[in-house]
Tab-separated table of C-alpha atoms and ligand atoms in Angstrom:
chain	number	residue	atom	x	y	z
A	29	MET	CA	10.129	40.950	14.716
A	30	SER	CA	11.771	37.672	15.742
A	31	ALA	CA	14.718	36.232	13.885
A	32	PRO	CA	13.797	33.677	11.213
A	33	GLU	CA	15.134	30.756	13.231
A	34	GLU	CA	12.908	31.753	16.148
A	35	ARG	CA	9.884	31.874	13.895
A	36	TYR	CA	10.619	28.288	12.947
A	37	SER	CA	11.191	27.273	16.539
A	38	ASP	CA	7.846	28.633	17.788
A	39	ALA	CA	5.909	26.886	15.046
A	40	LEU	CA	7.869	23.647	15.377
A	41	ALA	CA	7.507	23.649	19.153
A	42	ALA	CA	3.759	24.059	18.740
A	43	ALA	CA	3.651	21.235	16.192
A	44	ALA	CA	5.721	18.945	18.431
A	45	ARG	CA	3.444	19.678	21.392
A	46	HIS	CA	0.287	18.955	19.421
A	47	ALA	CA	1.800	15.853	17.821
A	48	ARG	CA	2.701	14.452	21.239
A	49	GLN	CA	-0.780	15.157	22.587
A	50	TRP	CA	-2.312	13.440	19.567
A	51	LEU	CA	-0.089	10.391	19.856
A	52	GLU	CA	-0.607	10.143	23.620
A	53	SER	CA	-4.374	10.233	23.109
A	54	GLN	CA	-4.271	7.157	20.876
A	55	GLU	CA	-4.497	4.687	23.726
A	56	THR	CA	-7.774	5.946	25.070
A	57	ARG	CA	-9.585	8.079	22.543
A	58	HIS	CA	-12.750	7.157	20.659
A	59	VAL	CA	-11.249	5.764	17.455
A	60	GLY	CA	-13.587	7.287	14.907
A	61	PRO	CA	-13.977	10.999	14.146
A	62	ARG	CA	-16.800	12.764	15.978
A	63	VAL	CA	-17.645	15.306	13.292
A	64	THR	CA	-18.005	15.321	9.518
A	65	ALA	CA	-16.016	17.288	6.966
A	66	ALA	CA	-19.091	19.495	6.472
A	67	ASP	CA	-19.123	20.262	10.219
A	68	LEU	CA	-15.560	21.527	9.953
A	69	ALA	CA	-16.056	23.580	6.828
A	70	ALA	CA	-16.743	26.812	8.705
A	71	ASP	CA	-13.654	26.425	10.938
A	72	PHE	CA	-11.304	26.005	8.008
A	73	GLY	CA	-13.137	27.749	5.191
A	74	GLY	CA	-14.956	30.974	4.542
A	75	PRO	CA	-13.369	33.772	2.567
A	76	LEU	CA	-9.572	33.676	2.225
A	77	PRO	CA	-8.285	35.815	5.133
A	78	ARG	CA	-7.089	39.236	4.029
A	79	THR	CA	-4.216	39.282	6.513
A	80	GLY	CA	-2.052	36.515	7.893
A	81	MET	CA	-1.502	34.943	11.308
A	82	PRO	CA	1.781	34.092	13.090
A	83	ALA	CA	2.963	30.563	12.255
A	84	ALA	CA	2.700	29.161	15.791
A	85	GLU	CA	-0.853	30.457	16.071
A	86	VAL	CA	-1.719	28.832	12.749
A	87	ILE	CA	-0.477	25.521	14.134
A	88	ASP	CA	-2.429	25.912	17.381
A	89	TYR	CA	-5.580	26.754	15.457
A	90	LEU	CA	-5.079	23.900	12.987
A	91	ALA	CA	-4.427	21.223	15.602
A	92	THR	CA	-7.236	22.311	17.919
A	93	LYS	CA	-9.881	22.619	15.240
A	94	ALA	CA	-8.852	19.425	13.414
A	95	GLU	CA	-8.775	17.205	16.493
A	96	PRO	CA	-12.466	16.153	16.583
A	97	GLY	CA	-12.314	15.304	12.889
A	98	LEU	CA	-9.313	13.002	13.122
A	99	MET	CA	-9.514	9.206	13.077
A	100	ALA	CA	-7.167	7.379	15.469
A	101	MET	CA	-5.462	5.541	12.628
A	102	PRO	CA	-2.123	5.337	14.493
A	103	SER	CA	-3.912	3.546	17.352
A	104	GLY	CA	-3.444	-0.149	18.115
A	105	ARG	CA	-7.249	-0.332	18.223
A	106	PHE	CA	-7.636	0.693	14.610
A	107	PHE	CA	-8.322	-2.345	12.420
A	108	GLY	CA	-9.896	-0.677	9.366
A	109	TRP	CA	-9.017	-1.252	5.690
A	110	VAL	CA	-5.289	-2.065	5.564
A	111	ILE	CA	-3.727	0.874	7.325
A	112	GLY	CA	-0.479	0.819	9.240
A	113	GLY	CA	0.504	3.004	12.141
A	114	THR	CA	3.732	4.901	12.375
A	115	LEU	CA	6.979	3.802	13.988
A	116	PRO	CA	8.690	6.447	16.131
A	117	ALA	CA	11.878	6.518	14.054
A	118	ALA	CA	9.898	6.749	10.812
A	119	LEU	CA	7.710	9.587	12.058
A	120	ALA	CA	10.653	11.586	13.361
A	121	ALA	CA	12.596	10.987	10.149
A	122	ASP	CA	9.571	12.218	8.205
A	123	TRP	CA	9.687	15.485	10.161
A	124	LEU	CA	13.341	15.840	9.253
A	125	VAL	CA	12.540	15.222	5.596
A	126	SER	CA	10.168	18.191	5.704
A	127	ALA	CA	12.709	20.370	7.501
A	128	TRP	CA	15.493	19.394	5.091
A	129	ASP	CA	13.158	20.219	2.181
A	130	GLN	CA	15.294	18.426	-0.347
A	131	ASN	CA	13.998	18.058	-3.876
A	132	ALA	CA	14.922	14.390	-3.967
A	133	GLY	CA	14.822	13.818	-7.728
A	134	LEU	CA	18.464	14.466	-8.522
A	135	ARG	CA	21.355	12.486	-7.151
A	136	PHE	CA	24.098	15.092	-7.542
A	137	ALA	CA	21.962	17.858	-6.023
A	138	THR	CA	20.801	15.988	-2.923
A	139	PRO	CA	23.398	13.259	-2.389
A	140	ALA	CA	22.387	12.549	1.188
A	141	THR	CA	18.767	11.681	0.437
A	142	ALA	CA	19.821	9.768	-2.686
A	143	ALA	CA	22.310	7.686	-0.693
A	144	ILE	CA	19.784	7.053	2.099
A	145	GLU	CA	17.079	5.945	-0.347
A	146	GLU	CA	19.523	3.750	-2.265
A	147	ALA	CA	20.547	2.080	0.996
A	148	ALA	CA	16.895	1.603	1.973
A	149	GLY	CA	16.199	0.101	-1.448
A	150	ALA	CA	19.093	-2.334	-1.170
A	151	TRP	CA	18.007	-3.354	2.339
A	152	LEU	CA	14.481	-3.991	1.071
A	153	LEU	CA	15.764	-6.278	-1.672
A	154	GLN	CA	17.753	-8.240	0.916
A	155	LEU	CA	14.867	-8.354	3.363
A	156	LEU	CA	12.309	-9.519	0.808
A	157	GLY	CA	14.652	-11.784	-1.142
A	158	LEU	CA	14.149	-9.896	-4.407
A	159	PRO	CA	16.785	-9.845	-7.172
A	160	ALA	CA	19.722	-7.674	-6.120
A	161	GLU	CA	20.016	-6.084	-9.581
A	162	SER	CA	16.505	-4.586	-9.349
A	163	ASP	CA	15.831	-0.856	-9.380
A	164	VAL	CA	13.840	0.493	-6.436
A	165	GLY	CA	11.681	3.620	-6.693
A	166	PHE	CA	9.778	5.439	-3.958
A	167	ALA	CA	6.308	6.467	-5.123
A	168	THR	CA	3.281	7.808	-3.267
A	169	GLY	CA	1.604	4.460	-2.612
A	170	ALA	CA	1.030	0.999	-4.001
A	171	THR	CA	-1.277	2.357	-6.684
A	172	MET	CA	1.586	4.329	-8.169
A	173	ALA	CA	4.170	1.662	-7.360
A	174	ASN	CA	2.077	-0.829	-9.330
A	175	PHE	CA	1.621	1.730	-12.096
A	176	THR	CA	5.400	2.128	-12.232
A	177	GLY	CA	5.998	-1.613	-12.591
A	178	LEU	CA	3.274	-1.879	-15.224
A	179	ALA	CA	4.739	1.052	-17.160
A	180	ALA	CA	8.104	-0.722	-17.267
A	181	ALA	CA	6.289	-3.857	-18.437
A	182	ARG	CA	4.545	-1.956	-21.221
A	183	TRP	CA	7.847	-0.473	-22.429
A	184	ARG	CA	9.663	-3.817	-22.430
A	185	LEU	CA	6.852	-5.808	-24.030
A	186	LEU	CA	6.393	-3.320	-26.840
A	187	SER	CA	10.110	-2.881	-27.329
A	188	ASP	CA	10.524	-6.660	-27.642
A	189	ALA	CA	7.673	-6.677	-30.168
A	190	GLY	CA	9.654	-4.229	-32.278
A	191	TRP	CA	7.498	-1.223	-31.413
A	192	ASP	CA	8.970	2.184	-30.504
A	193	LEU	CA	6.552	3.334	-27.816
A	194	ASP	CA	8.383	6.590	-27.113
A	195	ALA	CA	8.302	7.668	-30.747
A	196	ASP	CA	4.995	6.258	-31.929
A	197	GLY	CA	2.785	6.020	-28.849
A	198	LEU	CA	0.148	3.366	-28.418
A	199	ALA	CA	-1.988	3.959	-31.516
A	200	GLY	CA	-1.366	1.032	-33.854
A	201	ALA	CA	0.906	-0.738	-31.381
A	202	PRO	CA	0.687	-4.495	-30.840
A	203	LYS	CA	-2.005	-5.203	-28.288
A	204	ILE	CA	-0.739	-6.122	-24.835
A	205	HIS	CA	-3.012	-8.765	-23.335
A	206	CYS	CA	-3.322	-8.235	-19.596
A	207	PHE	CA	-4.450	-10.880	-17.103
A	208	VAL	CA	-5.557	-10.430	-13.504
A	209	GLY	CA	-7.071	-12.702	-10.880
A	210	ARG	CA	-10.744	-12.222	-10.098
A	211	GLU	CA	-9.907	-10.713	-6.713
A	212	ARG	CA	-7.037	-8.414	-7.664
A	213	HIS	CA	-7.112	-4.981	-6.099
A	214	ASP	CA	-9.081	-2.501	-8.194
A	215	THR	CA	-6.083	-0.186	-8.422
A	216	ILE	CA	-4.413	-2.699	-10.760
A	217	ASP	CA	-7.172	-1.985	-13.272
A	218	LEU	CA	-6.584	1.693	-12.601
A	219	GLY	CA	-2.887	1.386	-13.424
A	220	LEU	CA	-3.702	-0.441	-16.648
A	221	ARG	CA	-6.204	2.306	-17.455
A	222	TYR	CA	-3.623	5.060	-16.843
A	223	LEU	CA	-1.355	3.218	-19.257
A	224	GLY	CA	-3.964	2.892	-21.994
A	225	LEU	CA	-3.894	-0.898	-21.745
A	226	GLY	CA	-7.640	-1.277	-21.357
A	227	ARG	CA	-9.638	-3.775	-19.367
A	228	PRO	CA	-7.754	-6.934	-18.391
A	229	THR	CA	-8.890	-10.522	-18.867
A	230	VAL	CA	-10.174	-11.757	-15.520
A	231	VAL	CA	-8.980	-15.214	-14.460
A	232	PRO	CA	-11.025	-17.287	-11.972
A	233	ALA	CA	-9.834	-17.625	-8.390
A	234	ASP	CA	-10.467	-20.011	-5.507
A	235	ARG	CA	-12.482	-19.413	-2.304
A	236	GLN	CA	-9.646	-17.426	-0.769
A	237	GLY	CA	-9.413	-15.239	-3.860
A	238	ARG	CA	-6.192	-16.860	-5.142
A	239	ILE	CA	-5.767	-17.027	-8.887
A	240	ASP	CA	-6.200	-20.463	-10.469
A	241	PRO	CA	-2.966	-21.297	-12.368
A	242	ALA	CA	-4.668	-23.839	-14.667
A	243	GLU	CA	-7.243	-21.220	-15.667
A	244	LEU	CA	-4.436	-18.712	-16.188
A	245	ASP	CA	-2.718	-21.206	-18.468
A	246	CYS	CA	-5.894	-21.609	-20.551
A	247	ALA	CA	-6.473	-17.860	-20.737
A	248	LEU	CA	-2.892	-17.273	-21.913
A	249	ASP	CA	-3.262	-20.051	-24.501
A	250	ARG	CA	-6.445	-18.500	-25.825
A	251	ALA	CA	-4.857	-15.063	-26.123
A	252	THR	CA	-1.798	-16.318	-27.949
A	253	THR	CA	-3.683	-18.468	-30.442
A	254	SER	CA	-6.502	-16.008	-31.186
A	255	GLY	CA	-3.994	-13.126	-31.315
A	256	SER	CA	-2.010	-14.656	-34.169
A	257	ALA	CA	-5.134	-15.949	-35.962
A	258	SER	CA	-7.159	-12.757	-36.061
A	259	GLY	CA	-4.941	-9.917	-34.922
A	260	GLY	CA	-3.712	-8.685	-38.287
A	261	PRO	CA	0.030	-8.597	-38.859
A	262	PRO	CA	2.211	-10.964	-36.790
A	263	GLY	CA	2.577	-9.566	-33.285
A	264	GLY	CA	-0.659	-7.689	-33.779
A	265	GLY	CA	0.522	-4.397	-35.255
A	266	ALA	CA	2.748	-2.547	-37.654
A	267	GLY	CA	6.356	-3.438	-37.115
A	268	GLY	CA	5.396	-6.183	-34.683
A	269	SER	CA	7.338	-9.352	-35.150
A	270	GLY	CA	7.834	-11.065	-31.791
A	271	PRO	CA	5.445	-13.117	-29.722
A	272	ALA	CA	2.141	-11.630	-28.535
A	273	PRO	CA	2.890	-9.289	-25.607
A	274	LEU	CA	1.407	-10.687	-22.404
A	275	LEU	CA	1.224	-9.123	-18.962
A	276	VAL	CA	0.155	-11.105	-15.896
A	277	CYS	CA	-0.667	-9.342	-12.610
A	278	LEU	CA	-0.520	-11.460	-9.471
A	279	GLN	CA	-1.267	-10.576	-5.865
A	280	ALA	CA	0.471	-11.065	-2.540
A	281	GLY	CA	-2.155	-10.338	0.092
A	282	ASN	CA	-5.854	-10.335	-0.741
A	283	LEU	CA	-7.708	-7.474	0.894
A	284	HIS	CA	-10.344	-9.761	2.417
A	285	SER	CA	-8.657	-13.106	2.983
A	286	GLY	CA	-5.010	-12.068	3.134
A	287	GLY	CA	-4.543	-14.837	0.528
A	288	PHE	CA	-1.500	-15.102	-1.719
A	289	ASP	CA	-1.631	-16.217	-5.335
A	290	PRO	CA	0.238	-19.516	-5.892
A	291	PHE	CA	3.350	-17.854	-7.289
A	292	LEU	CA	5.398	-20.921	-8.203
A	293	ALA	CA	2.665	-22.371	-10.406
A	294	ALA	CA	1.290	-19.088	-11.757
A	295	ILE	CA	4.695	-17.640	-12.621
A	296	ALA	CA	5.782	-20.899	-14.281
A	297	VAL	CA	2.689	-20.761	-16.486
A	298	ALA	CA	3.157	-17.082	-17.268
A	299	LYS	CA	6.842	-17.516	-18.082
A	300	ALA	CA	6.105	-20.486	-20.346
A	301	HIS	CA	4.074	-18.010	-22.416
A	302	GLY	CA	6.760	-15.332	-22.294
A	303	ALA	CA	4.676	-12.973	-20.138
A	304	TRP	CA	5.907	-10.159	-17.923
A	305	VAL	CA	4.752	-10.851	-14.353
A	306	HIS	CA	3.934	-8.056	-11.946
A	307	VAL	CA	3.091	-8.696	-8.284
A	308	ASP	CA	0.862	-6.370	-6.282
A	309	GLY	CA	2.162	-6.939	-2.778
A	310	ALA	CA	0.855	-3.757	-1.175
A	311	PHE	CA	0.797	-5.314	2.276
A	312	GLY	CA	1.605	-8.958	1.528
A	313	LEU	CA	5.100	-8.610	0.096
A	314	TRP	CA	6.381	-8.262	3.674
A	315	ALA	CA	5.516	-11.901	4.327
A	316	ALA	CA	8.608	-12.705	2.265
A	317	ALA	CA	10.723	-11.485	5.208
A	318	VAL	CA	9.326	-14.069	7.611
A	319	PRO	CA	10.780	-17.600	7.407
A	320	GLU	CA	7.669	-19.431	8.634
A	321	LEU	CA	5.513	-17.633	6.045
A	322	SER	CA	7.742	-18.723	3.169
A	323	ALA	CA	5.083	-21.079	1.807
A	324	LEU	CA	2.896	-18.035	1.053
A	325	THR	CA	5.492	-16.219	-1.001
A	326	ALA	CA	7.426	-19.139	-2.529
A	327	GLY	CA	8.305	-18.376	-6.137
A	328	LEU	CA	7.445	-14.681	-5.895
A	329	GLN	CA	11.043	-13.793	-6.688
A	330	GLY	CA	10.527	-15.146	-10.196
A	331	ALA	CA	8.373	-12.156	-11.191
A	332	ASP	CA	9.643	-9.119	-13.126
A	333	SER	CA	8.239	-6.303	-11.017
A	334	TRP	CA	6.677	-5.799	-7.609
A	335	GLY	CA	4.726	-3.018	-5.949
A	336	THR	CA	4.330	-2.547	-2.209
A	337	ASP	CA	3.523	0.001	0.433
A	338	ALA	CA	5.785	1.042	3.250
A	339	HIS	CA	2.889	2.954	4.802
A	340	LYS	CA	1.015	-0.276	5.472
A	341	THR	CA	2.868	-3.238	7.000
A	342	LEU	CA	6.187	-1.479	7.611
A	343	ASN	CA	4.414	1.397	9.407
A	344	VAL	CA	5.975	4.551	8.005
A	345	PRO	CA	3.840	7.696	7.596
A	346	TYR	CA	1.893	8.370	4.409
A	347	ASP	CA	2.725	8.609	1.575
A	348	CYS	CA	5.134	5.833	0.717
A	349	GLY	CA	4.861	3.128	-1.917
A	350	ILE	CA	7.766	1.159	-3.361
A	351	ALA	CA	8.247	-0.050	-6.927
A	352	VAL	CA	10.797	-2.794	-7.586
A	353	VAL	CA	11.702	-3.619	-11.190
A	354	ARG	CA	14.240	-6.216	-12.216
A	355	ASP	CA	14.716	-4.799	-15.724
A	356	ALA	CA	16.304	-1.438	-14.918
A	357	GLN	CA	16.525	-0.426	-18.565
A	358	ALA	CA	12.780	-0.861	-19.005
A	359	LEU	CA	12.024	1.136	-15.861
A	360	ARG	CA	14.339	4.010	-16.697
A	361	SER	CA	13.079	4.120	-20.269
A	362	ALA	CA	9.494	4.249	-19.050
A	363	MET	CA	10.024	6.805	-16.273
A	364	GLY	CA	13.163	8.793	-17.058
A	365	VAL	CA	13.358	12.253	-18.579
A	366	GLN	CA	16.243	13.223	-20.827
A	367	THR	CA	16.744	16.976	-20.798
A	368	SER	CA	19.758	19.222	-20.680
A	369	TYR	CA	18.963	20.933	-17.396
A	370	LEU	CA	18.736	17.733	-15.353
A	371	ILE	CA	22.372	17.054	-14.640
A	372	HIS	CA	23.273	13.472	-13.830
A	373	ASP	CA	25.761	12.572	-11.162
A	374	ALA	CA	29.353	12.174	-12.312
A	375	ASP	CA	29.433	8.499	-11.323
A	376	GLY	CA	26.715	7.732	-13.870
A	377	ALA	CA	24.346	6.079	-11.406
A	378	ALA	CA	20.630	6.373	-12.114
A	379	ASP	CA	18.786	9.315	-10.619
A	380	PRO	CA	15.784	8.872	-8.342
A	381	PHE	CA	13.505	10.552	-10.904
A	382	GLU	CA	14.267	7.787	-13.425
A	383	LYS	CA	12.532	5.210	-11.242
A	384	VAL	CA	9.180	6.833	-10.381
A	385	PRO	CA	6.563	8.999	-12.105
A	386	GLU	CA	7.511	12.144	-10.139
A	387	LEU	CA	10.306	14.556	-10.926
A	388	SER	CA	10.269	16.842	-7.864
A	389	ARG	CA	9.296	15.043	-4.699
A	390	ARG	CA	9.980	14.737	-0.978
A	391	ALA	CA	12.561	12.185	0.148
A	392	ARG	CA	9.916	9.681	1.165
A	393	GLY	CA	12.394	6.827	1.231
A	394	VAL	CA	14.160	8.348	4.249
A	395	PRO	CA	11.466	7.232	6.748
A	396	VAL	CA	11.770	3.743	5.216
A	397	TRP	CA	15.490	3.787	5.940
A	398	ALA	CA	14.790	4.975	9.499
A	399	ALA	CA	12.200	2.238	10.038
A	400	LEU	CA	14.595	-0.452	8.786
A	401	LYS	CA	17.517	0.988	10.753
A	402	SER	CA	15.475	1.101	13.958
A	403	LEU	CA	14.040	-2.404	13.558
A	404	GLY	CA	16.816	-4.328	11.841
A	405	ARG	CA	15.923	-7.533	10.052
A	406	GLU	CA	14.899	-9.212	13.286
A	407	GLY	CA	12.671	-6.304	14.203
A	408	VAL	CA	10.865	-6.325	10.855
A	409	VAL	CA	10.374	-10.079	11.073
A	410	ALA	CA	9.055	-9.739	14.641
A	411	GLN	CA	6.714	-6.937	13.590
A	412	VAL	CA	5.160	-8.851	10.682
A	413	ARG	CA	5.039	-12.031	12.743
A	414	GLY	CA	3.267	-10.122	15.520
A	415	LEU	CA	0.592	-8.829	13.142
A	416	VAL	CA	-0.044	-12.336	11.827
A	417	ARG	CA	-0.157	-13.801	15.341
A	418	ARG	CA	-2.663	-11.167	16.525
A	419	ALA	CA	-4.865	-11.760	13.491
A	420	GLY	CA	-4.858	-15.475	14.329
A	421	GLU	CA	-5.722	-14.749	17.965
A	422	LEU	CA	-8.592	-12.499	16.943
A	423	ALA	CA	-9.980	-15.101	14.566
A	424	GLU	CA	-9.720	-17.786	17.221
A	425	LYS	CA	-11.344	-15.737	19.961
A	426	LEU	CA	-14.098	-14.421	17.715
A	427	SER	CA	-14.910	-17.732	16.057
A	428	VAL	CA	-16.067	-19.232	19.364
A	429	LEU	CA	-18.622	-16.457	19.924
A	430	ASP	CA	-22.185	-17.369	19.166
A	431	GLY	CA	-23.324	-16.129	15.762
A	432	VAL	CA	-19.856	-15.206	14.511
A	433	GLU	CA	-18.527	-16.798	11.360
A	434	VAL	CA	-14.885	-16.459	10.230
A	435	LEU	CA	-15.019	-16.600	6.436
A	436	ASN	CA	-11.346	-16.822	5.461
A	437	ASP	CA	-8.293	-18.938	6.180
A	438	VAL	CA	-6.416	-16.632	8.504
A	439	ASP	CA	-2.854	-17.157	7.250
A	440	TYR	CA	-1.809	-13.541	7.294
A	441	THR	CA	-3.118	-10.244	8.718
A	442	GLN	CA	-6.750	-10.200	7.530
A	443	VAL	CA	-9.866	-11.601	9.170
A	444	SER	CA	-13.244	-11.463	7.422
A	445	LEU	CA	-16.347	-12.078	9.501
A	446	ALA	CA	-20.074	-12.416	8.987
A	447	PHE	CA	-22.845	-12.454	11.577
A	448	GLY	CA	-25.604	-14.328	9.789
A	449	ASP	CA	-27.463	-12.387	7.131
A	450	ASP	CA	-26.232	-9.181	5.501
A	451	ALA	CA	-28.524	-6.920	7.509
A	452	THR	CA	-27.229	-8.312	10.795
A	453	THR	CA	-23.615	-7.997	9.658
A	454	ARG	CA	-24.206	-4.379	8.695
A	455	ALA	CA	-25.922	-3.673	12.014
A	456	VAL	CA	-23.055	-5.206	14.001
A	457	THR	CA	-20.505	-3.218	11.978
A	458	ALA	CA	-22.390	0.054	12.557
A	459	ARG	CA	-22.628	-0.709	16.261
A	460	ILE	CA	-18.878	-1.358	16.594
A	461	ILE	CA	-18.061	1.899	14.841
A	462	ALA	CA	-20.503	3.895	16.991
A	463	ASP	CA	-19.104	2.273	20.131
A	464	GLY	CA	-15.668	3.682	19.303
A	465	ARG	CA	-13.448	1.344	21.323
A	466	VAL	CA	-12.097	-0.093	18.084
A	467	TRP	CA	-12.617	0.636	14.402
A	468	MET	CA	-13.178	-2.002	11.713
A	469	SER	CA	-14.517	-1.611	8.217
A	470	GLY	CA	-17.467	-3.179	6.543
A	471	SER	CA	-16.998	-4.583	3.069
A	472	ARG	CA	-18.585	-6.897	0.555
A	473	TRP	CA	-16.845	-10.131	-0.328
A	474	GLN	CA	-18.056	-13.032	-2.427
A	475	ASP	CA	-21.621	-11.712	-2.463
A	476	ARG	CA	-21.839	-11.177	1.283
A	477	ASP	CA	-21.640	-8.196	3.571
A	478	ILE	CA	-18.734	-8.713	5.911
A	479	LEU	CA	-16.825	-7.093	8.736
A	480	ARG	CA	-13.151	-6.972	7.936
A	481	ILE	CA	-10.362	-6.800	10.469
A	482	SER	CA	-6.857	-5.888	9.394
A	483	VAL	CA	-4.049	-6.116	11.910
A	484	SER	CA	-1.511	-3.720	10.454
A	485	ASN	CA	-0.293	-1.634	13.373
A	486	TRP	CA	2.978	-2.385	15.147
A	487	SER	CA	1.508	-1.157	18.436
A	488	THR	CA	-1.521	-3.465	18.549
A	489	ASP	CA	-1.079	-5.437	21.785
A	490	ASP	CA	-2.939	-7.924	24.001
A	491	ALA	CA	-5.133	-5.205	25.466
A	492	ASP	CA	-6.104	-4.035	21.973
A	493	VAL	CA	-6.981	-7.576	20.932
A	494	ALA	CA	-9.081	-7.954	24.084
A	495	ALA	CA	-10.805	-4.632	23.346
A	496	ALA	CA	-11.584	-5.804	19.824
A	497	VAL	CA	-13.067	-9.087	21.024
A	498	ALA	CA	-15.148	-7.291	23.644
A	499	ALA	CA	-16.385	-4.704	21.157
A	500	VAL	CA	-17.485	-7.364	18.666
A	501	ARG	CA	-19.090	-9.475	21.385
A	502	ASP	CA	-21.022	-6.532	22.804
A	503	ALA	CA	-22.162	-5.403	19.364
A	504	VAL	CA	-23.428	-8.872	18.494
A	505	ALA	CA	-25.284	-9.083	21.822
A	506	ALA	CA	-26.820	-5.639	21.346
A	507	VAL	CA	-27.942	-6.357	17.785
A	508	ARG	CA	-29.397	-9.743	18.709
A	509	GLY	CA	-31.075	-8.505	21.863
A	510	ARG	CA	-32.615	-5.649	19.945
A	511	PRO	CA	-36.411	-5.669	20.043
A	512	SER	CA	-37.587	-6.464	16.555
B	27	PLP	C1	-3.803	-0.688	-0.414
B	27	PLP	C2	-3.657	-1.553	-1.591
B	27	PLP	C3	-3.381	-1.013	-2.872
B	27	PLP	C4	-3.347	0.469	-3.112
B	27	PLP	O1	-2.350	1.069	-2.348
B	27	PLP	P1	-2.326	2.624	-2.052
B	27	PLP	O2	-1.174	2.776	-1.138
B	27	PLP	O3	-3.643	2.936	-1.411
B	27	PLP	O4	-2.152	3.343	-3.332
B	27	PLP	C5	-3.176	-1.885	-3.910
B	27	PLP	N1	-3.242	-3.221	-3.735
B	27	PLP	C6	-3.518	-3.778	-2.532
B	27	PLP	C7	-3.560	-5.260	-2.404
B	27	PLP	C8	-3.737	-2.958	-1.418
B	27	PLP	O5	-3.990	-3.506	-0.228
């Protein structure tokens, strides 16, 4: 029987070997998986084994059997959805986080991870130009980061309306009117649903999917006047006395166009009505770090809460979303737990669990710290700038091909394409995926089937851009040359 430390070392050595092989294969492998989940069911499933297997053998088995079913998402030739790769420092830090196995919820119990995450949070505020007094929480992804911001909003809006949410719940509470742009991400609706806030009012947007501030103004006017005319007691519910609670959700980075809502105008309108403003900046918030992109994010700092992903544009491993909330009291009231067994740190600073939905969790902010430490401000700026530049190059090179139409203004990292009618676009998309040199996702945008390219990987280089152009060109030629 080997000593415990040797049992770790065999398994870790096996994992490191397989991880290196996987990462080294990214440059050349077929990007898509070659088998389905059903194909793999027999390898991983069947009856639960009666006896065990040595750890290193488990890792060998796992890596070997999984390999054909993996997608080369860390590859520079992966352009699907909005999916980042992984920076070396962030990946290695993530391994350490697992080895450390710190339950990162309590500051006094795991001071190192708390200090690292606090530093990462402060760096993010500096990098993105967000208010220095904001609380920063590390959640699983932007869905939960947005949920966190919206939960703080709900607490503050109801509290200001004289309603004790913690004691009395939502039944009978003043209604919170929620507003979203037509092309917000669907997970915003999900967050509102989790919070019992119901379906939002949808505000029209322009061709790039950016909310129309004048329409937002009208929608807010309508809600405030009809609310006081027909909504029962002032404020809409028992004990309500303040203005009608309003929540406006804006977006930095539209999934299809990469478009940014006009923050200066939209936030001015929202604030004139006393609304809380939340910004979903899952991949777009990072534009705020880049001086020449400042027109896209101007005014964004005037919001109350922001959600973003570190696992997209920053390129840390899954899962890592970030919630930023200016009103720390609202956030901690919405998320915190007050019990006797959770001992706060002597210095009275807020605990990590007061800023996110989870109590026990991994120290997922540590890879963020490692990414920021390895890149520095200049490195982050160069990384985001590089993604935007490559997206522009792709759009330029593809737009000159016969039969290719670029549908969006390529200001950021997204390029949406069509190839004539929907059937042709779908055929080209299927062809590109089968070809395997690159991977791009099909989608539907503004009543058209499209092919969407997202440049979100730090390692995407000139050769990857050339491969993408060649793959699209060849697919178009094959589909058009196809005998009908
Ligand atoms: C990806 C994305 C989300 C959801 O983020 P997850 O990390 O998948 O939870 C929300 N909004 C936008 C704009 C996104 O791109």
